[in-house]
CSV table of C-alpha atoms and ligand atoms in Angstrom, one decimal:
chain,number,residue,atom,x,y,z
A,858,UNK,CA,100.1,73.0,132.1
A,859,UNK,CA,100.0,70.1,129.8
A,860,UNK,CA,96.6,69.0,131.0
A,861,UNK,CA,95.2,72.5,130.5
A,862,UNK,CA,96.6,72.7,126.9
A,863,UNK,CA,95.4,69.2,126.1
A,864,UNK,CA,91.9,70.1,127.4
A,865,UNK,CA,91.8,73.2,125.3
A,866,UNK,CA,92.9,71.2,122.2
A,867,UNK,CA,90.3,68.5,122.6
A,868,UNK,CA,87.5,71.0,123.2
A,869,UNK,CA,88.2,73.6,120.6
A,870,UNK,CA,85.5,72.4,118.2
A,871,UNK,CA,82.9,72.9,121.0
A,872,UNK,CA,84.2,76.4,121.6
A,873,UNK,CA,83.8,77.3,118.0
A,874,UNK,CA,80.1,76.1,118.2
A,875,UNK,CA,79.6,78.3,121.3
A,876,UNK,CA,81.3,81.2,119.6
A,877,UNK,CA,78.9,80.9,116.7
A,878,UNK,CA,76.0,81.3,119.1
A,879,UNK,CA,77.7,84.5,120.5
A,880,UNK,CA,78.2,85.8,116.9
A,881,UNK,CA,74.5,85.3,116.1
A,882,UNK,CA,73.6,88.0,118.6
A,883,UNK,CA,73.3,91.4,116.8
A,884,UNK,CA,74.8,93.5,119.5
A,885,UNK,CA,75.4,96.7,117.5
A,886,UNK,CA,76.0,99.3,120.2
A,887,UNK,CA,75.4,102.4,118.1
A,888,UNK,CA,71.8,101.5,117.0
A,889,UNK,CA,69.1,101.9,119.6
A,890,UNK,CA,66.9,99.3,117.8
A,891,UNK,CA,69.4,96.6,118.9
A,892,UNK,CA,69.1,97.3,122.6
A,893,UNK,CA,67.5,93.9,123.2
A,894,UNK,CA,70.4,92.2,121.4
A,895,UNK,CA,72.9,94.2,123.5
A,896,UNK,CA,71.2,92.8,126.6
A,897,UNK,CA,71.2,89.3,125.2
A,898,UNK,CA,74.9,89.5,124.5
A,899,UNK,CA,75.6,90.7,128.0
A,900,UNK,CA,73.5,87.8,129.4
A,901,UNK,CA,75.4,85.4,127.1
A,902,UNK,CA,78.8,86.6,128.5
A,903,UNK,CA,77.5,86.4,132.1
A,904,UNK,CA,76.2,82.8,131.6
A,905,UNK,CA,79.5,81.7,130.1
A,906,UNK,CA,81.5,83.3,132.9
A,907,UNK,CA,79.4,81.5,135.4
A,908,UNK,CA,79.8,78.2,133.5
A,909,UNK,CA,83.5,78.8,133.4
A,910,UNK,CA,83.7,78.9,137.2
A,911,UNK,CA,83.9,82.6,137.9
A,912,UNK,CA,82.3,84.0,141.1
A,913,UNK,CA,80.2,87.1,141.7
A,914,UNK,CA,79.2,87.2,138.1
A,915,UNK,CA,76.9,90.2,137.5
A,916,UNK,CA,75.4,92.3,134.8
A,917,UNK,CA,75.9,95.9,135.8
A,918,UNK,CA,73.5,98.5,134.3
A,919,UNK,CA,74.9,101.8,133.3
A,920,UNK,CA,73.4,104.9,131.7
A,921,UNK,CA,74.2,103.2,128.4
A,922,UNK,CA,74.8,99.5,127.7
A,923,UNK,CA,75.5,97.0,130.6
A,924,UNK,CA,78.9,95.8,131.8
A,925,UNK,CA,79.6,92.2,132.7
A,926,UNK,CA,81.8,91.4,135.7
A,927,UNK,CA,83.0,88.2,137.3
A,928,UNK,CA,85.9,87.3,139.6
A,929,UNK,CA,87.8,84.5,141.1
A,930,UNK,CA,90.1,85.5,144.0
A,931,UNK,CA,91.2,82.2,145.3
A,932,UNK,CA,94.9,82.7,145.0
A,933,UNK,CA,95.9,85.1,147.9
A,934,UNK,CA,99.3,86.5,147.6
A,935,UNK,CA,99.3,86.0,143.8
A,936,UNK,CA,98.9,88.7,141.2
A,937,UNK,CA,95.5,89.8,140.0
A,938,UNK,CA,94.7,90.0,136.2
A,939,UNK,CA,91.8,92.0,135.0
A,940,UNK,CA,90.6,90.6,131.6
A,941,UNK,CA,88.9,93.3,129.5
A,942,UNK,CA,87.0,92.9,126.2
A,943,UNK,CA,83.9,94.1,124.4
A,944,UNK,CA,80.8,92.3,123.3
A,945,UNK,CA,79.4,95.1,121.2
A,946,UNK,CA,80.0,95.3,117.4
A,947,UNK,CA,80.0,97.8,114.6
A,948,UNK,CA,77.0,98.2,112.2
A,949,UNK,CA,77.0,95.9,109.1
A,950,UNK,CA,76.5,98.3,106.3
A,951,UNK,CA,77.1,98.1,103.3
A,952,UNK,CA,75.2,94.8,103.8
A,953,UNK,CA,75.1,94.0,100.1
A,954,UNK,CA,78.9,93.4,100.1
A,955,UNK,CA,78.7,90.5,102.6
A,956,UNK,CA,79.3,87.1,101.0
A,957,UNK,CA,77.5,85.4,103.9
A,958,UNK,CA,75.0,87.2,106.2
A,959,UNK,CA,76.9,89.1,109.0
A,960,UNK,CA,75.0,87.4,111.8
A,961,UNK,CA,75.0,83.8,110.4
A,962,UNK,CA,78.6,82.7,111.3
A,963,UNK,CA,80.1,80.8,108.3
A,964,UNK,CA,83.3,78.8,108.3
A,965,UNK,CA,85.3,79.0,105.1
A,966,UNK,CA,89.0,78.1,104.5
A,967,UNK,CA,89.8,77.9,108.2
A,968,UNK,CA,88.2,81.3,109.0
A,969,UNK,CA,85.0,82.2,110.7
A,970,UNK,CA,83.0,85.0,109.0
A,971,UNK,CA,80.6,87.2,111.0
A,972,UNK,CA,80.4,90.7,112.4
A,973,UNK,CA,82.4,90.7,115.6
A,974,UNK,CA,84.4,87.6,114.7
A,975,UNK,CA,87.8,89.3,115.2
A,976,UNK,CA,86.5,92.5,116.8
A,977,UNK,CA,86.1,91.5,119.5
A,978,UNK,CA,83.8,88.5,120.4
A,979,UNK,CA,86.1,85.8,119.0
A,980,UNK,CA,89.2,87.3,120.7
A,981,UNK,CA,87.5,87.9,124.0
A,982,UNK,CA,85.9,84.5,124.2
A,983,UNK,CA,89.3,82.9,124.2
A,984,UNK,CA,90.0,84.0,127.8
A,985,UNK,CA,86.7,82.7,129.1
A,986,UNK,CA,87.6,79.3,127.7
A,987,UNK,CA,91.2,79.3,128.9
A,988,UNK,CA,90.0,80.1,132.5
A,989,UNK,CA,87.4,77.4,132.2
A,990,UNK,CA,90.0,74.8,131.2
A,991,UNK,CA,92.0,75.5,134.4
A,992,UNK,CA,88.9,74.8,136.5
A,993,UNK,CA,88.0,71.7,134.5
A,994,UNK,CA,91.5,70.2,134.8
A,995,UNK,CA,93.6,71.4,137.8
A,996,UNK,CA,90.5,72.8,139.6
A,997,UNK,CA,91.9,76.3,140.3
A,998,UNK,CA,93.7,79.2,138.8
A,999,UNK,CA,97.3,80.0,139.8
A,1000,UNK,CA,96.5,83.7,140.1
A,1001,UNK,CA,93.4,85.9,140.7
A,1002,UNK,CA,91.3,86.8,137.8
A,1003,UNK,CA,88.6,89.5,137.2
A,1004,UNK,CA,86.6,89.9,134.0
A,1005,UNK,CA,85.2,93.2,132.9
A,1006,UNK,CA,83.4,93.0,129.5
A,1007,UNK,CA,81.7,96.0,128.1
A,1008,UNK,CA,79.1,96.9,125.5
A,1009,UNK,CA,80.2,100.4,124.4
A,1010,UNK,CA,83.7,100.1,123.2
A,1011,UNK,CA,82.7,100.9,119.6
A,1012,UNK,CA,80.9,104.1,120.8
A,1013,UNK,CA,83.7,105.5,123.0
A,1014,UNK,CA,83.4,103.7,126.3
A,1015,UNK,CA,82.0,106.8,128.1
A,1016,UNK,CA,80.0,104.9,130.8
A,1017,UNK,CA,82.9,102.5,131.5
A,1018,UNK,CA,85.2,105.4,132.1
A,1019,UNK,CA,83.0,106.7,134.9
A,1020,UNK,CA,82.4,103.2,136.3
A,1021,UNK,CA,86.1,102.7,136.7
A,1022,UNK,CA,86.5,106.0,138.5
A,1023,UNK,CA,83.8,105.0,140.9
A,1024,UNK,CA,84.9,101.4,141.5
A,1025,UNK,CA,88.7,101.5,141.8
A,1026,UNK,CA,88.7,99.0,144.7
A,1027,UNK,CA,86.5,96.5,142.9
A,1028,UNK,CA,88.7,96.6,139.8
A,1029,UNK,CA,92.1,96.7,141.7
A,1030,UNK,CA,94.6,94.6,139.8
A,1031,UNK,CA,98.2,94.3,138.8
A,1032,UNK,CA,97.8,93.9,135.0
A,1033,UNK,CA,95.0,94.2,132.4
A,1034,UNK,CA,94.9,91.5,129.7
A,1035,UNK,CA,93.3,92.6,126.5
A,1036,UNK,CA,92.8,90.8,123.3
A,1037,UNK,CA,91.4,93.4,120.9
A,1038,UNK,CA,94.4,94.0,118.7
A,1039,UNK,CA,96.2,92.3,115.8
A,1040,UNK,CA,99.2,90.1,115.1
A,1041,UNK,CA,101.9,91.8,113.1
A,1042,UNK,CA,101.4,89.1,110.5
A,1043,UNK,CA,99.9,85.6,110.1
A,1044,UNK,CA,101.3,83.2,112.7
A,1045,UNK,CA,103.6,85.8,114.2
A,1046,UNK,CA,103.2,86.1,118.0
A,1047,UNK,CA,102.9,89.9,118.7
A,1048,UNK,CA,102.4,92.1,121.7
A,1049,UNK,CA,101.2,95.7,121.1
A,1050,UNK,CA,102.8,98.2,123.4
A,1051,UNK,CA,101.2,101.4,122.0
A,1052,UNK,CA,97.8,102.6,120.8
A,1053,UNK,CA,96.8,105.8,119.3
A,1054,UNK,CA,94.3,108.1,121.0
A,1055,UNK,CA,91.4,109.7,119.3
A,1056,UNK,CA,89.7,113.1,119.1
A,1057,UNK,CA,86.5,112.9,117.0
A,1058,UNK,CA,84.9,116.2,115.9
A,1059,UNK,CA,82.0,117.4,113.8
A,1060,UNK,CA,82.0,120.6,111.8
A,1061,UNK,CA,78.7,122.1,110.5
A,1062,UNK,CA,78.7,125.0,108.1
A,1063,UNK,CA,75.5,126.9,107.6
A,1064,UNK,CA,75.0,129.4,104.8
A,1065,UNK,CA,71.5,130.5,103.7
A,1066,UNK,CA,68.5,129.8,105.9
A,1067,UNK,CA,67.1,127.2,103.5
A,1068,UNK,CA,68.1,125.2,100.4
A,1069,UNK,CA,68.1,127.3,97.3
A,1070,UNK,CA,67.6,126.9,93.6
A,1071,UNK,CA,71.2,126.8,92.3
A,1072,UNK,CA,70.3,128.8,89.2
A,1073,UNK,CA,68.2,131.5,90.7
A,1074,UNK,CA,70.6,132.0,93.6
A,1075,UNK,CA,73.9,130.6,92.3
A,1076,UNK,CA,76.5,133.4,92.4
A,1077,UNK,CA,74.7,135.4,95.1
A,1078,UNK,CA,75.6,133.5,98.2
A,1079,UNK,CA,78.5,131.2,99.4
A,1080,UNK,CA,77.8,127.5,99.1
A,1081,UNK,CA,78.4,125.8,102.5
A,1082,UNK,CA,79.8,122.7,100.8
A,1083,UNK,CA,82.4,124.7,98.9
A,1084,UNK,CA,83.3,126.6,102.0
A,1085,UNK,CA,83.6,123.4,104.1
A,1086,UNK,CA,85.8,121.8,101.4
A,1087,UNK,CA,88.1,124.9,101.4
A,1088,UNK,CA,88.4,124.7,105.2
A,1089,UNK,CA,89.2,121.0,105.1
A,1090,UNK,CA,91.8,121.6,102.4
A,1091,UNK,CA,93.6,124.0,104.7
A,1092,UNK,CA,94.1,121.5,107.5
A,1093,UNK,CA,97.2,119.9,106.0
A,1094,UNK,CA,100.2,121.5,104.5
A,1095,UNK,CA,102.0,120.3,101.3
A,1096,UNK,CA,104.1,117.8,103.3
A,1097,UNK,CA,101.1,116.2,105.0
A,1098,UNK,CA,101.7,118.0,108.3
A,1099,UNK,CA,98.6,119.1,110.2
A,1100,UNK,CA,98.3,122.9,110.1
A,1101,UNK,CA,96.5,123.5,113.5
A,1102,UNK,CA,98.7,125.7,115.7
A,1103,UNK,CA,100.0,123.9,118.7
A,1104,UNK,CA,98.8,120.5,117.4
A,1105,UNK,CA,102.3,118.9,117.7
A,1106,UNK,CA,103.3,120.4,121.0
A,1107,UNK,CA,102.9,117.3,123.1
A,1108,UNK,CA,103.9,114.7,120.6
A,1109,UNK,CA,106.3,112.1,121.9
A,1110,UNK,CA,109.2,112.0,119.3
A,1111,UNK,CA,110.0,108.6,117.8
A,1112,UNK,CA,113.4,107.6,119.2
A,1113,UNK,CA,116.2,106.3,117.1
A,1114,UNK,CA,115.9,103.0,118.8
A,1115,UNK,CA,112.2,102.7,118.2
A,1116,UNK,CA,112.6,103.6,114.5
A,1117,UNK,CA,115.3,100.9,114.3
A,1118,UNK,CA,112.9,98.4,115.8
A,1119,UNK,CA,110.2,99.2,113.4
A,1120,UNK,CA,112.7,98.6,110.6
A,1121,UNK,CA,113.5,95.2,111.9
A,1122,UNK,CA,109.9,94.1,111.4
A,1123,UNK,CA,109.7,93.0,107.8
A,1124,UNK,CA,107.0,95.3,106.5
A,1125,UNK,CA,106.4,95.4,102.8
A,1126,UNK,CA,105.0,98.7,101.7
A,1127,UNK,CA,104.5,97.3,98.2
A,1128,UNK,CA,102.4,94.4,99.4
A,1129,UNK,CA,100.5,96.7,101.7
A,1130,UNK,CA,99.7,99.1,98.9
A,1131,UNK,CA,98.7,96.2,96.5
A,1132,UNK,CA,96.4,94.7,99.1
A,1133,UNK,CA,94.7,98.1,99.5
A,1134,UNK,CA,94.4,98.6,95.7
A,1135,UNK,CA,96.3,101.9,95.7
A,1136,UNK,CA,99.1,102.8,93.3
A,1137,UNK,CA,101.1,104.5,96.0
A,1138,UNK,CA,101.0,105.1,99.7
A,1139,UNK,CA,100.7,108.6,101.0
A,1140,UNK,CA,101.2,110.4,104.3
A,1141,UNK,CA,103.4,112.8,106.3
A,1142,UNK,CA,106.7,113.5,104.7
A,1143,UNK,CA,109.9,112.2,106.4
A,1144,UNK,CA,108.3,109.1,108.0
A,1145,UNK,CA,107.9,105.5,106.9
A,1146,UNK,CA,104.4,104.0,106.7
A,1147,UNK,CA,104.7,102.1,110.0
A,1148,UNK,CA,106.0,105.3,111.7
A,1149,UNK,CA,103.1,107.2,110.3
A,1150,UNK,CA,100.5,104.7,111.4
A,1151,UNK,CA,102.0,103.9,114.8
A,1152,UNK,CA,103.9,106.9,116.0
A,1153,UNK,CA,102.5,110.0,114.3
A,1154,UNK,CA,99.2,111.8,114.7
A,1155,UNK,CA,96.8,112.2,111.8
A,1156,UNK,CA,93.7,114.0,110.8
A,1157,UNK,CA,91.1,112.5,108.5
A,1158,UNK,CA,87.7,113.4,107.2
A,1159,UNK,CA,85.5,110.4,108.0
A,1160,UNK,CA,82.3,111.5,106.4
A,1161,UNK,CA,81.0,114.6,104.6
A,1162,UNK,CA,77.4,115.4,103.6
A,1163,UNK,CA,75.1,118.2,102.5
A,1164,UNK,CA,72.9,119.1,99.6
A,1165,UNK,CA,71.6,116.4,97.4
A,1166,UNK,CA,73.2,113.0,97.8
A,1167,UNK,CA,70.6,110.7,96.3
A,1168,UNK,CA,70.7,109.1,92.8
A,1169,UNK,CA,70.2,111.4,89.8
A,1170,UNK,CA,70.5,115.2,89.8
A,1171,UNK,CA,68.9,118.0,91.8
A,1172,UNK,CA,70.1,121.6,91.3
A,1173,UNK,CA,70.4,123.0,94.8
A,1174,UNK,CA,72.6,125.2,96.9
A,1175,UNK,CA,72.3,123.6,100.3
A,1176,UNK,CA,71.7,125.5,103.5
A,1177,UNK,CA,74.1,123.3,105.5
A,1178,UNK,CA,77.2,121.0,105.0
A,1179,UNK,CA,78.7,118.8,107.6
A,1180,UNK,CA,82.0,116.9,108.0
A,1181,UNK,CA,83.0,114.3,110.6
A,1182,UNK,CA,86.7,114.7,111.3
A,1183,UNK,CA,88.8,112.4,113.4
A,1184,UNK,CA,92.3,112.9,114.7
A,1185,UNK,CA,94.4,110.0,115.8
A,1186,UNK,CA,96.7,111.0,118.6
A,1187,UNK,CA,100.0,109.8,120.0
A,1188,UNK,CA,101.4,110.1,123.5
A,1189,UNK,CA,101.3,112.6,125.1
A,1190,UNK,CA,98.6,114.5,123.2
A,1191,UNK,CA,95.4,115.1,125.2
A,1192,UNK,CA,92.1,114.7,123.3
A,1193,UNK,CA,90.4,117.6,125.3
A,1194,UNK,CA,93.3,120.0,124.5
A,1195,UNK,CA,93.3,119.0,120.8
A,1196,UNK,CA,89.6,119.5,120.6
A,1197,UNK,CA,90.1,123.1,121.8
A,1198,UNK,CA,92.9,123.8,119.4
A,1199,UNK,CA,90.9,122.3,116.5
A,1200,UNK,CA,87.8,124.3,117.4
A,1201,UNK,CA,89.7,127.5,117.6
A,1202,UNK,CA,91.4,126.9,114.3
A,1203,UNK,CA,88.3,126.0,112.4
A,1204,UNK,CA,86.5,129.2,113.8
A,1205,UNK,CA,89.5,131.2,112.5
A,1206,UNK,CA,89.3,129.7,109.1
A,1207,UNK,CA,85.6,130.3,108.8
A,1208,UNK,CA,84.6,133.2,106.6
A,1209,UNK,CA,82.1,135.8,107.8
A,1210,UNK,CA,79.4,134.8,105.3
A,1211,UNK,CA,78.7,131.4,106.9
A,1212,UNK,CA,78.3,130.2,110.5
A,1213,UNK,CA,80.3,127.3,111.7
A,1214,UNK,CA,79.4,125.0,114.6
A,1215,UNK,CA,82.1,122.7,115.9
A,1216,UNK,CA,81.2,119.9,118.3
A,1217,UNK,CA,83.1,117.0,120.0
A,1218,UNK,CA,81.8,113.5,119.4
A,1219,UNK,CA,84.2,111.4,121.5
A,1220,UNK,CA,87.8,110.9,122.3
A,1221,UNK,CA,90.3,108.6,124.0
A,1222,UNK,CA,93.8,108.9,125.3
A,1223,UNK,CA,96.8,107.3,123.5
A,1224,UNK,CA,98.8,104.7,125.3
A,1225,UNK,CA,102.4,103.5,125.4
A,1226,UNK,CA,103.6,100.8,127.8
A,1227,UNK,CA,107.1,100.0,128.9
A,1228,UNK,CA,108.3,96.6,127.6
A,1229,UNK,CA,110.3,95.7,130.7
A,1230,UNK,CA,107.4,95.2,133.1
A,1231,UNK,CA,106.7,91.7,134.3
A,1232,UNK,CA,103.2,91.4,132.8
A,1233,UNK,CA,104.4,92.3,129.4
A,1234,UNK,CA,107.4,89.9,129.6
A,1235,UNK,CA,105.1,87.1,130.8
A,1236,UNK,CA,102.8,87.9,127.8
A,1237,UNK,CA,105.8,87.6,125.4
A,1238,UNK,CA,106.9,84.3,126.9
A,1239,UNK,CA,103.3,83.0,126.7
A,1240,UNK,CA,102.8,83.9,123.1
A,1241,UNK,CA,106.2,82.6,122.1
A,1242,UNK,CA,105.3,79.2,123.7
A,1243,UNK,CA,101.9,79.0,122.1
A,1244,UNK,CA,103.1,80.0,118.6
A,1245,UNK,CA,106.5,78.3,118.8
A,1246,UNK,CA,108.2,81.6,117.6
A,1247,UNK,CA,109.8,84.6,119.1
A,1248,UNK,CA,107.3,87.3,120.1
A,1249,UNK,CA,107.6,90.7,118.3
A,1250,UNK,CA,106.5,94.0,119.7
A,1251,UNK,CA,104.6,96.6,117.8
A,1252,UNK,CA,102.4,99.7,118.1
A,1253,UNK,CA,98.9,100.1,116.6
A,1254,UNK,CA,97.2,102.9,114.9
A,1255,UNK,CA,93.8,102.1,116.2
A,1256,UNK,CA,92.4,103.0,119.6
A,1257,UNK,CA,90.9,101.4,122.6
A,1258,UNK,CA,90.0,104.4,124.7
A,1259,UNK,CA,89.7,102.7,128.1
A,1260,UNK,CA,93.2,101.3,128.1
A,1261,UNK,CA,94.8,104.6,129.1
A,1262,UNK,CA,92.2,104.8,131.9
A,1263,UNK,CA,93.2,101.4,133.2
A,1264,UNK,CA,96.8,102.4,133.2
A,1265,UNK,CA,96.2,105.8,134.9
A,1266,UNK,CA,93.5,105.0,137.4
A,1267,UNK,CA,94.3,101.4,138.3
A,1268,UNK,CA,98.0,101.8,137.9
A,1269,UNK,CA,98.0,98.4,136.1
A,1270,UNK,CA,100.1,97.4,133.2
A,1271,UNK,CA,98.1,96.8,130.0
A,1272,UNK,CA,99.0,93.6,128.1
A,1273,UNK,CA,97.7,93.9,124.6
A,1274,UNK,CA,97.8,90.3,123.5
A,1275,UNK,CA,95.7,90.4,120.3
A,1276,UNK,CA,95.1,87.5,117.9
A,1277,UNK,CA,93.4,89.3,115.0
A,1278,UNK,CA,94.9,90.4,111.7
A,1279,UNK,CA,94.4,93.9,110.3
A,1280,UNK,CA,93.4,92.2,107.0
A,1281,UNK,CA,90.4,90.5,108.7
A,1282,UNK,CA,88.0,93.3,107.7
A,1283,UNK,CA,87.1,94.6,111.1
A,1284,UNK,CA,84.4,97.3,110.8
A,1285,UNK,CA,84.0,96.3,107.2
A,1286,UNK,CA,82.0,93.7,105.2
A,1287,UNK,CA,83.1,90.1,105.5
A,1288,UNK,CA,84.8,90.4,108.9
A,1289,UNK,CA,86.4,87.1,109.8
A,1290,UNK,CA,88.8,85.5,112.3
A,1291,UNK,CA,91.4,82.8,111.7
A,1292,UNK,CA,90.5,79.6,113.6
A,1293,UNK,CA,94.2,78.8,113.7
A,1294,UNK,CA,94.8,82.1,115.7
A,1295,UNK,CA,91.7,81.3,117.8
A,1296,UNK,CA,93.4,78.0,118.8
A,1297,UNK,CA,96.8,79.6,119.4
A,1298,UNK,CA,95.0,82.3,121.4
A,1299,UNK,CA,93.6,79.7,123.7
A,1300,UNK,CA,97.1,78.4,124.4
A,1301,UNK,CA,98.6,81.9,124.7
A,1302,UNK,CA,95.9,82.8,127.3
A,1303,UNK,CA,96.5,79.7,129.3
A,1304,UNK,CA,100.3,80.1,129.2
A,1305,UNK,CA,99.9,83.8,130.2
A,1306,UNK,CA,98.0,82.8,133.3
A,1307,UNK,CA,100.6,80.3,134.2
A,1308,UNK,CA,103.7,82.5,133.4
A,1309,UNK,CA,102.4,85.6,135.2
A,1310,UNK,CA,101.5,83.7,138.3
A,1311,UNK,CA,105.2,82.6,138.7
B,76,LIG,N1,89.6,96.7,118.4
B,76,LIG,C1,89.5,98.0,117.8
B,76,LIG,C2,90.8,98.7,117.9
B,76,LIG,C3,91.9,98.1,117.0
B,76,LIG,C4,91.7,98.1,115.6
B,76,LIG,C5,93.0,97.5,117.5
B,76,LIG,C6,92.6,97.5,114.8
B,76,LIG,C7,93.9,97.0,116.7
B,76,LIG,C8,93.7,96.9,115.3
B,76,LIG,C9,88.4,98.7,118.6
B,76,LIG,O1,87.3,98.0,118.7
B,76,LIG,C10,88.1,100.0,117.8
B,76,LIG,O2,87.5,99.8,116.7
B,76,LIG,N2,88.3,101.1,118.3
B,76,LIG,C11,87.8,102.3,117.8
B,76,LIG,C12,87.6,103.3,119.0
B,76,LIG,C13,86.6,104.3,118.8
B,76,LIG,C14,85.3,103.8,118.3
B,76,LIG,C15,86.4,105.1,120.0
B,76,LIG,C16,88.7,102.9,116.8
B,76,LIG,O3,90.0,102.7,116.9
B,76,LIG,O4,88.2,103.6,115.9
B,77,LIG,MN1,87.7,96.1,119.4
B,78,LIG,MN1,86.2,98.0,116.7
């Protein structure tokens, strides 16, 4: 192992240069005009997998963005790890708030700034390099590795879901290693054992058949924006509980033991609030902030529009108003079932004098993994070795939709070994990734391969 670690250590500067090339590619999955960049990012990953020593490297076309696959199966009798990550990134707006351009990677104070630095290019790249280091030093891996890197994580992974269902044999593995989550805090080795799921809906309220002069018609018809605002205001009760009938039916209760474990993690609500610039934190009554983020479902309006939203004033009663509403789910809530309950409830709340259309944008299942399994334990040992500290376990409020599919369809244990920080501005201007955690990530990945093979 020493050779592998030393090799990684002496090459980390080169890796950072390569990572910069990767970060220059504008692979924004949601914008069609970036299709060519998406293809370039897939090609970049494929080339690096080949250079690392992987076999059968291929770019697999889907109905959406391509997948990249590679394997090395030279350790018969040993476990197989599937390494998953995503090369697609979120849009960059509001662009004017970036201190350096999002696709010109810039290093400042030991951090690399660029869209995708922490989510997920920087994290994913770690595993390509750790695998390469084994081939360059000992000449082989102590276990079997498959890579599956996708380009649609940020838009719901729909095509990957069907690819998995059709290629169970090709993807067969014992564990799935994923670095697309965060550390609990700077320098703290952390494994994530739970992710929230997602049910993302859109509600469109239509009133009059066209926009109207708000003086001539104001008082005669209901305003769709006002109606929509009223509907939204009825979705929570005074204690912050979600009012949709049946919504909590399948929620896995937080156990006493788990609540205790959350308490052991030293989380400062004060510091958290200060960092966010809010006077006070707010959420469902009866739960701590960590419990609310990690173990309780939520409902939030993510966007709302209608009428005149430009600069200045225009007196108008709009014909339509729309809200994008997401619900974060916990085990064992099912996105499809929640979408039905939501739709039914919104329809019930809608007054006769407007029409309401409810549609489903995307969803993903929540995940919780047992801590006792061998892959997770190997992950904890690996991170502890790399960071020189005891590994902590946490859940995460964000979602990676395909993880539940890996667990269900491949019957493999997900190991969520993330190296980001939730303060690294993912999905936001000035996204960055700590180069210290990049380096510790390289060692963690190499140690994991070694520990899990034993
Ligand atoms: N890597 C994130 C998920 C994440 C965020 C994990 C923060 C840990 C900490 C992932 O790329 C992501 O953004 N997921 C989306 C999923 C959605 C677009 C289907 C999310 O959670 O909103
Ligand atoms: Mn991600
Ligand atoms: Mn993301």
